[in-house]
Coordinates of C-alpha atoms in Angstrom, one line a residue:
Chain A
E15 CA -0.1 -0.1 0.0
A16 CA 1.3 3.4 -1.0
Q17 CA 1.8 5.5 2.0
V18 CA 3.7 8.3 4.0
T19 CA 4.1 7.4 7.5
Q20 CA 5.2 9.7 10.4
N21 CA 6.3 8.8 14.1
P22 CA 5.4 9.8 16.6
R23 CA 1.7 10.7 16.1
Y24 CA 1.7 12.6 19.4
L25 CA 4.4 14.0 21.4
I26 CA 4.4 16.3 24.5
T27 CA 7.7 17.6 25.3
V28 CA 9.4 20.3 27.2
T29 CA 11.3 23.5 25.9
G30 CA 14.9 22.8 24.9
K31 CA 14.8 19.0 24.7
K32 CA 15.9 18.0 21.2
L33 CA 13.4 15.8 19.3
T34 CA 13.0 14.2 15.8
V35 CA 10.0 13.4 13.9
T36 CA 10.5 10.6 11.3
C37 CA 8.8 10.6 7.9
S38 CA 9.1 7.7 5.5
Q39 CA 7.4 7.0 2.2
N40 CA 7.3 3.8 -0.1
M41 CA 6.4 5.2 -3.3
N42 CA 10.0 6.0 -4.5
H43 CA 9.0 9.6 -4.5
E44 CA 11.8 12.3 -5.2
Y45 CA 10.0 15.3 -3.6
M46 CA 9.3 15.5 0.1
S47 CA 8.2 18.3 2.4
W48 CA 7.2 19.3 5.7
Y49 CA 4.3 21.5 6.7
R50 CA 3.0 22.9 9.7
Q51 CA -0.6 23.5 10.3
D52 CA -2.0 26.2 12.8
P53 CA -5.6 27.4 13.4
G54 CA -6.3 30.4 10.9
L55 CA -3.1 29.9 9.0
G56 CA -3.3 26.9 6.9
L57 CA -0.7 24.6 5.8
R58 CA 2.8 26.6 5.9
Q59 CA 5.8 24.7 4.4
I60 CA 8.7 24.3 6.6
Y61 CA 11.4 22.5 4.4
Y62 CA 11.4 20.6 1.3
S63 CA 13.7 18.2 -0.5
M64 CA 13.9 17.7 -4.2
N65 CA 16.1 14.7 -4.0
V66 CA 18.6 12.8 -1.9
E67 CA 20.9 15.4 -0.1
V68 CA 19.0 18.3 -1.7
T69 CA 17.1 20.3 0.8
D70 CA 15.8 23.9 0.9
K71 CA 13.8 26.3 3.3
G72 CA 10.1 26.8 2.9
D73 CA 8.2 29.7 4.2
V74 CA 8.9 29.0 8.1
P75 CA 12.0 27.2 8.6
E76 CA 13.2 29.1 11.7
G77 CA 13.9 26.4 14.6
Y78 CA 13.8 23.3 12.4
K79 CA 16.4 21.2 10.7
V80 CA 15.9 18.3 8.1
S81 CA 18.1 15.8 6.4
R82 CA 17.7 13.6 3.4
K83 CA 20.3 10.8 3.5
E84 CA 17.9 8.3 1.8
K85 CA 15.3 8.7 -0.8
R86 CA 12.6 7.3 1.4
N87 CA 13.3 9.2 4.6
F88 CA 12.9 12.8 5.5
P89 CA 13.2 13.6 9.3
L90 CA 12.4 16.9 10.8
I91 CA 14.6 17.9 13.7
L92 CA 13.7 20.5 16.6
E93 CA 17.0 21.0 18.2
S94 CA 15.7 23.3 21.0
P95 CA 11.9 23.2 20.8
S96 CA 9.9 26.3 21.9
P97 CA 6.2 26.6 22.8
N98 CA 5.7 28.5 19.6
Q99 CA 6.4 25.4 17.6
T100 CA 3.5 23.5 19.3
S101 CA 1.4 22.7 16.2
L102 CA 0.1 19.8 13.9
Y103 CA 3.0 18.8 11.5
F104 CA 2.4 17.0 8.1
C105 CA 5.2 15.2 6.0
A106 CA 4.1 15.1 2.3
S107 CA 5.8 13.3 -0.8
S108 CA 5.4 13.5 -4.6
L109 CA 7.0 12.1 -7.5
T110 CA 7.6 15.6 -8.9
S111 CA 7.2 19.2 -7.8
G112 CA 6.7 22.8 -8.8
R113 CA 5.7 23.5 -12.3
A114 CA 5.6 19.7 -13.0
L115 CA 3.1 18.8 -10.4
V116 CA 0.0 17.7 -11.8
G117 CA -3.2 16.1 -10.3
T118 CA -2.2 12.7 -11.0
D119 CA 1.0 13.0 -9.2
T120 CA -0.2 14.7 -6.3
Q121 CA 1.2 15.2 -2.9
Y122 CA 0.4 12.3 -0.4
F123 CA 0.3 13.4 3.1
G124 CA 1.2 11.6 6.2
P125 CA -1.2 11.3 9.1
G126 CA 0.1 14.1 11.0
T127 CA 2.2 14.5 14.3
R128 CA 0.6 16.6 16.9
L129 CA 3.3 18.3 18.8
T130 CA 3.0 20.2 22.3
V131 CA 6.0 22.0 23.6
L132 CA 5.5 22.9 27.3
Chain B
Q19 CA -2.9 40.4 -0.9
K20 CA -2.3 36.8 0.3
E21 CA -1.1 34.6 -2.3
V22 CA -4.0 32.1 -1.8
E23 CA -7.1 33.5 -0.2
Q24 CA -10.3 31.5 1.0
N25 CA -13.0 32.6 3.2
S26 CA -12.5 30.7 6.6
G27 CA -16.1 30.2 7.3
P28 CA -17.7 28.2 8.5
L29 CA -20.0 27.8 5.8
S30 CA -23.2 26.0 6.9
V31 CA -25.6 24.3 4.3
P32 CA -28.5 22.1 4.7
E33 CA -28.2 18.6 3.4
G34 CA -29.1 18.0 -0.1
A35 CA -28.1 21.8 -1.1
I36 CA -25.1 22.9 -3.0
A37 CA -22.0 24.1 -1.3
S38 CA -20.0 26.6 -3.0
L39 CA -16.3 27.2 -1.9
N40 CA -14.2 30.0 -3.3
C41 CA -10.6 30.7 -3.6
T42 CA -8.8 33.6 -5.4
Y43 CA -5.1 33.6 -6.0
S44 CA -2.5 36.4 -6.6
D45 CA -0.1 34.9 -9.1
R46 CA -1.5 35.6 -12.7
G47 CA 1.0 33.1 -14.1
S48 CA -0.4 30.2 -12.2
Q49 CA -1.5 27.0 -14.1
S50 CA -2.3 24.2 -11.7
F51 CA -4.9 24.2 -8.9
F52 CA -6.1 21.8 -6.5
W53 CA -8.8 21.0 -3.9
Y54 CA -8.1 19.2 -0.7
R55 CA -10.6 18.0 1.8
Q56 CA -9.5 17.6 5.4
Y57 CA -11.4 16.1 8.2
S58 CA -10.8 17.2 11.7
G59 CA -7.4 15.8 13.0
K60 CA -6.8 14.0 9.7
S61 CA -4.4 14.7 6.9
P62 CA -5.4 16.5 3.7
E63 CA -6.6 14.4 0.8
L64 CA -7.0 15.5 -2.9
I65 CA -10.4 15.6 -4.3
M66 CA -10.2 17.9 -7.5
S67 CA -7.3 19.3 -9.7
I68 CA -8.1 21.6 -12.5
Y69 CA -5.8 23.2 -15.0
S70 CA -7.9 24.7 -17.8
N71 CA -10.5 27.4 -17.6
G72 CA -14.1 26.2 -17.1
D73 CA -15.6 23.6 -15.2
K74 CA -14.2 19.8 -14.4
E75 CA -16.8 17.7 -12.9
D76 CA -16.3 14.4 -10.7
G77 CA -19.2 12.8 -9.2
R78 CA -20.9 15.4 -7.0
F79 CA -17.9 17.8 -7.1
T80 CA -17.1 20.4 -9.8
A81 CA -14.3 22.7 -9.8
Q82 CA -14.4 25.9 -11.6
L83 CA -11.4 28.0 -13.0
N84 CA -11.4 31.5 -14.2
K85 CA -7.9 32.6 -14.8
A86 CA -8.8 36.0 -16.0
S87 CA -10.4 36.6 -12.6
Q88 CA -7.8 34.5 -10.8
Y89 CA -10.7 32.6 -9.3
V90 CA -11.1 28.9 -8.6
S91 CA -14.2 27.4 -6.9
L92 CA -15.5 24.0 -5.9
L93 CA -19.2 23.2 -6.1
I94 CA -20.4 20.1 -4.0
R95 CA -23.8 19.1 -5.2
D96 CA -26.3 17.3 -2.9
S97 CA -24.4 18.1 0.1
Q98 CA -24.1 15.3 2.8
P99 CA -23.2 15.5 6.5
S100 CA -20.1 13.3 5.5
D101 CA -18.9 16.3 3.5
S102 CA -18.5 18.4 6.6
A103 CA -14.7 19.2 6.7
T104 CA -12.4 22.0 6.0
Y105 CA -11.5 22.5 2.0
L106 CA -8.1 23.6 1.3
C107 CA -7.4 25.3 -2.0
A108 CA -3.9 24.9 -3.3
V109 CA -2.2 26.8 -6.1
V110 CA 1.3 26.1 -7.9
L111 CA 2.6 29.6 -8.0
Y112 CA 4.7 29.6 -11.2
N113 CA 6.2 32.9 -10.8
Q114 CA 7.7 31.6 -7.6
G115 CA 9.5 28.7 -8.9
G116 CA 6.5 26.5 -8.7
K117 CA 5.9 26.8 -5.0
L118 CA 2.7 25.0 -3.8
I119 CA 0.8 27.3 -1.6
F120 CA -2.3 26.4 0.4
G121 CA -5.3 28.7 1.4
Q122 CA -6.2 28.9 5.0
G123 CA -9.1 26.6 4.3
T124 CA -12.8 26.9 4.5
E125 CA -14.9 25.1 7.1
L126 CA -17.9 23.3 5.6
S127 CA -20.8 22.2 7.8
V128 CA -23.7 20.3 6.4
K129 CA -26.6 20.0 8.5
P130 CA -29.1 17.1 8.3

């Protein structure tokens, strides 16, 4: 079954304690991205990756890191989480991106990770 | 002006009615438009995509695109309570390197 998986699904942590949210896809997609979703603000892109070892900042990258050492995995790292990073996080993947993105190759979203930073 | 703008709602319609969801975008060069449905606490799922001016129908859903007015809409006919969700409009902004931008979403409530 084609899917994007994220772990953990729920996480409560404290300010400053490093954490990693994993993301994995089994569709051999080149493009992966991380979004955060906050009430009234919609989905905002944090980081994206066009392929292995190729990553770039999205709209709200401050306080986050990513890596893409393998095609299937794209972890999101919060080195020193703060309460303003409390949010719902989604990982997504697609075969292509940008101007080549068409409906038959849409973004597949993971189930989401609800993060609370106290 | 926001790059992709939607009314946040909530939009409330009675069961069986037509729900009309609207989205405007700022990049006149955009060519690809998507509608996602998101149930509370769940991930977005694609329900429609449209690339050409006019209407595109898929079951009870019709997407309408007017590039001259920079406007895309989603009509849901014979609305059902199971259609109650937040609907996200997404646009590929060609003049920003093909970035996919989501609107803030419109919450739809279908009352039995």
